[in-house]
Coordinates of C-alpha atoms in Angstrom, one line a residue:
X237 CA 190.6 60.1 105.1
X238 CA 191.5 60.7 108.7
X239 CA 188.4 59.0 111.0
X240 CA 188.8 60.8 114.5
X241 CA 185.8 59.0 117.3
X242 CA 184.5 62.0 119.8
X243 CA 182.0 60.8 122.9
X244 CA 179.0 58.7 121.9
X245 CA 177.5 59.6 117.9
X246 CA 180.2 62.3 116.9
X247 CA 182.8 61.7 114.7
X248 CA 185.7 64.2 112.8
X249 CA 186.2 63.3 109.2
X250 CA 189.4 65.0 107.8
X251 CA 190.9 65.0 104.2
X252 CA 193.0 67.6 102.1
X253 CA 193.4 69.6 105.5
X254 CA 189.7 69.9 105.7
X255 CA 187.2 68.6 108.5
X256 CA 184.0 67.2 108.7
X257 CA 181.8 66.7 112.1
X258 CA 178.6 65.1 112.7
X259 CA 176.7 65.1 115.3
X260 CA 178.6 67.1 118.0
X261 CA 175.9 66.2 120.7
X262 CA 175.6 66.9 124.5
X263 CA 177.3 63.7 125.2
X264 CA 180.0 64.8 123.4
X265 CA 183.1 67.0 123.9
X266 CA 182.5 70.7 124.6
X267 CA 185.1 71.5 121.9
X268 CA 184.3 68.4 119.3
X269 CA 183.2 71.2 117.0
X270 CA 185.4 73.6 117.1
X271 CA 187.5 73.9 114.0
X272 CA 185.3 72.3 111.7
X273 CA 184.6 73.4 107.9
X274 CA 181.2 71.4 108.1
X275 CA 179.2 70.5 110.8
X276 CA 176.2 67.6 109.9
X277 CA 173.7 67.0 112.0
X278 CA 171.1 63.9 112.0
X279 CA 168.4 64.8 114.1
X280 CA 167.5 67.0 116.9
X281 CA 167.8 64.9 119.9
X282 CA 170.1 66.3 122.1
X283 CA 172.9 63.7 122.8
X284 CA 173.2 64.4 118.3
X285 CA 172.1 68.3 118.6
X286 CA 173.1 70.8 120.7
X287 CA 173.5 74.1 120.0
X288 CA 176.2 75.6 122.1
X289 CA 178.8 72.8 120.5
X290 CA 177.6 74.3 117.1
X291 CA 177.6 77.5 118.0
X292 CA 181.5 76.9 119.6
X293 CA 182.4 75.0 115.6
X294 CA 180.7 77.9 113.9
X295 CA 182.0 80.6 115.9
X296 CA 185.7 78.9 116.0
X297 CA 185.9 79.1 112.2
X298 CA 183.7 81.6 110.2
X299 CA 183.7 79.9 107.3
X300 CA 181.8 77.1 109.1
X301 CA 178.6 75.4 108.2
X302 CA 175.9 73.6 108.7
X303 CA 173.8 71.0 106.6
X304 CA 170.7 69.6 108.8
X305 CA 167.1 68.2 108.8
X306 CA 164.4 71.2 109.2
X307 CA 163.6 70.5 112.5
X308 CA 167.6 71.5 113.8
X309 CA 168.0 74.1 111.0
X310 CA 164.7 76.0 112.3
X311 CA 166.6 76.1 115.8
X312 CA 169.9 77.3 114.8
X313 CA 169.6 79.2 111.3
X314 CA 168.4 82.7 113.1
X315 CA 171.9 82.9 114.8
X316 CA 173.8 82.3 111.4
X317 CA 172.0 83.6 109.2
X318 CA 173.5 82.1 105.0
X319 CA 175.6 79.1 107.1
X320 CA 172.2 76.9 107.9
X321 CA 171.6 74.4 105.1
X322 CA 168.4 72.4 105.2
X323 CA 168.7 68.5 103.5
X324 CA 166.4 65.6 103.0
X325 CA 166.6 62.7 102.0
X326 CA 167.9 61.9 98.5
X327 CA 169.3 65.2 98.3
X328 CA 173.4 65.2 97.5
X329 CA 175.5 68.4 98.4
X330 CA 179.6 69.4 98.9
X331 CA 180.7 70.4 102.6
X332 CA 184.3 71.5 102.8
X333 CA 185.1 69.1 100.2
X334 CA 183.3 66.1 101.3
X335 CA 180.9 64.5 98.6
X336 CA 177.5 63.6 100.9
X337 CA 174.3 61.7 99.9
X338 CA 171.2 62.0 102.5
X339 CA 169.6 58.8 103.4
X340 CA 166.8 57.8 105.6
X341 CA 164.0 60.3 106.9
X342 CA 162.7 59.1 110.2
X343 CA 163.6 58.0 113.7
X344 CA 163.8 54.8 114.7
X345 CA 161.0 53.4 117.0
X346 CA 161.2 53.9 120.2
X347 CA 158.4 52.8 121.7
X348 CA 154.5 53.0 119.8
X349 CA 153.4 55.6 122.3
X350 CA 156.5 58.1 121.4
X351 CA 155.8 59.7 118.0
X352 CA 158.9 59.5 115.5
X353 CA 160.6 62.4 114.4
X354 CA 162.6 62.8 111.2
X355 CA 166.2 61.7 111.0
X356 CA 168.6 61.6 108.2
X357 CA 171.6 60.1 107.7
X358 CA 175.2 60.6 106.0
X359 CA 177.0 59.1 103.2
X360 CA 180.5 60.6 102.7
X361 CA 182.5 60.2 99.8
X362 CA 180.6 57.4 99.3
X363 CA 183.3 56.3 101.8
X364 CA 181.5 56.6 105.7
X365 CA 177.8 55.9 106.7
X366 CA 176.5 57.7 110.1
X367 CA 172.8 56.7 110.3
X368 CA 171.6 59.2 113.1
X369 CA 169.6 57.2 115.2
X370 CA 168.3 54.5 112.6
X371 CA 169.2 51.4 111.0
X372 CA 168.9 53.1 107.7
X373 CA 170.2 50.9 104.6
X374 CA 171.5 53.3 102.1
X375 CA 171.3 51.4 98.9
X376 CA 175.2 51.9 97.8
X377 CA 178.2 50.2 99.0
X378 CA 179.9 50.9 101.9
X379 CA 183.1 50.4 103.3
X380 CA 182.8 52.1 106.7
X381 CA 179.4 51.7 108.6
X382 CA 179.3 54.0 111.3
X383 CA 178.0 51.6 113.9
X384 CA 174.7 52.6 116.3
X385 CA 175.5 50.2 118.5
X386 CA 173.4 50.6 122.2
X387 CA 170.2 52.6 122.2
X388 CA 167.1 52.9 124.3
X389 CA 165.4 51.9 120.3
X390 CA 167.5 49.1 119.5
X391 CA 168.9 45.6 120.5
X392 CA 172.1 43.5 119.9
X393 CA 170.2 41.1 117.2
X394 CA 168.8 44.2 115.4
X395 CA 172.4 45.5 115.4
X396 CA 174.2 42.1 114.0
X397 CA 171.1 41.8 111.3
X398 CA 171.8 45.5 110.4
X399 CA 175.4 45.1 109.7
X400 CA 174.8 42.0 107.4
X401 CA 172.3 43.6 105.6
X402 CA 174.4 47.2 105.0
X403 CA 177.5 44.6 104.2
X404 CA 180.4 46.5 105.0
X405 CA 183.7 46.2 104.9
X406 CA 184.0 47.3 108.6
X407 CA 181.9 48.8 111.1
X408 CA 183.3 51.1 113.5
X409 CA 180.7 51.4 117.4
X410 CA 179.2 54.6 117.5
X411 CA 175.9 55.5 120.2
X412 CA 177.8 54.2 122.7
X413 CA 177.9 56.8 126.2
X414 CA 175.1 54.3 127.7
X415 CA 177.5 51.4 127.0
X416 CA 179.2 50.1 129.9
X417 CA 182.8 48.6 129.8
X418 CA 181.5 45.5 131.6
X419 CA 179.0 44.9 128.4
X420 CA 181.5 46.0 125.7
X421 CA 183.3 42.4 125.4
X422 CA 179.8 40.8 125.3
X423 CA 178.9 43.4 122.2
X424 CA 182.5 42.9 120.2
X425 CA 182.2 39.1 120.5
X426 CA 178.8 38.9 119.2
X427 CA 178.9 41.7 116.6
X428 CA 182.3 40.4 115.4
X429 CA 181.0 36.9 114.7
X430 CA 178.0 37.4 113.8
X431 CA 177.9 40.7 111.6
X432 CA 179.8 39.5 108.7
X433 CA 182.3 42.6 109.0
X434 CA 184.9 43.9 110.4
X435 CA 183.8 45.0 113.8
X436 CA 185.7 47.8 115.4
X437 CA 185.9 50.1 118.5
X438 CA 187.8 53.3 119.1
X439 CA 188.0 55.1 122.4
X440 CA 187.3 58.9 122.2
X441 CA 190.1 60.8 121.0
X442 CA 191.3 57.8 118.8
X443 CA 191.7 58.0 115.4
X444 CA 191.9 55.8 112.5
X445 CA 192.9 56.2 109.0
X446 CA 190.3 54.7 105.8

């Protein structure tokens, strides 16, 4: 499997000549949707959700779809009406060849005064973790934690402690935009000695191979 980093929480998965996206946000690329199979989405925040980079996947390839929590598929299903899944946690499903488990079902906290919304996350192939915006622990083993690594809701100790509980083999930074590169050294030292993994960066456009 073919690991492709876009801007901030999107990623390309590809295998067999098939791809995968999640979370094609508005910090992301204009085009880091287009050509997709599957599009996954975690939550509807927009820097994870934003509907003109689905609309550019979906209308790129019609054979495209789209697996979601209820709160994005409400937004976007109208327009594409039979290319709209709706998932929850627990729930398994195939995307363009891709074996995903849903884990997780809300946000994390913010601040006590902001309600949480829901938020999933994906397991693929039983392969790649992307936890949305949580520090969801999915219960199976994984090799590749996708990595929510700066965030107005988190912190660097909540990070390290979320990598050793998830135990990965490696754990690749994603939720980064906000992330400055004067910071980044401080995060890849700590991370890396503390997590108990393999702690990894790519730049956007980078790929790796799993």
């Amino acid at each position: 499997m073919k690991l492709t980093k876009k801007s901030h929480a999107c990623i390309r998965l590809e295998k067999d000549g098939r791809t995968l996206v999640i979370d094609p946000g508005a910090f992301s690329e204009e085009d880091a949707a287009v050509g997709a199979d599957a599009i996954l989405v975690t939550h509807e925040h927009a820097d994870h959700f934003n509907e003109q980079r689905l609309r550019a996947g979906l209308e790129s390839n019609p054979a495209a779809e789209i697996w979601t929590l209820k709160s994005v598929a409400d937004k976007i299903a109208p327009a594409f009406p039979g290319r709209v899944h709706t998932v929850g946690h627990g729930d398994t499903f195939t995307a363009a060849g891709f074996d995903v488990q849903v884990h997780g079902e809300l946000h994390a906290v913010i601040h006590p005064d902001i309600p949480r919304i829901t938020n999933v996350g994906y397991l693929v192939d039983g392969l790649v973790f992307h936890p949305g915006d949580a520090l969801t622990v999915p219960g199976h083993a994984v090799e590749t934690l996708m990595l929510p690594v700066m965030a107005p809701w988190n912190k660097i100790s909540e990070v390290i402690d979320y990598v050793r509980e998830v135990k990965p083999q490696r754990a690749y930074d994603i939720h980064d935009a906000l992330l400055t590169d004067l910071a980044r050294p401080i995060y890849d030292n700590q991370i890396g000695a503390l997590g108990g993994a393999e702690h990894l960066r790519l730049a956007p456009g980078a790929s790796a191979e799993l």
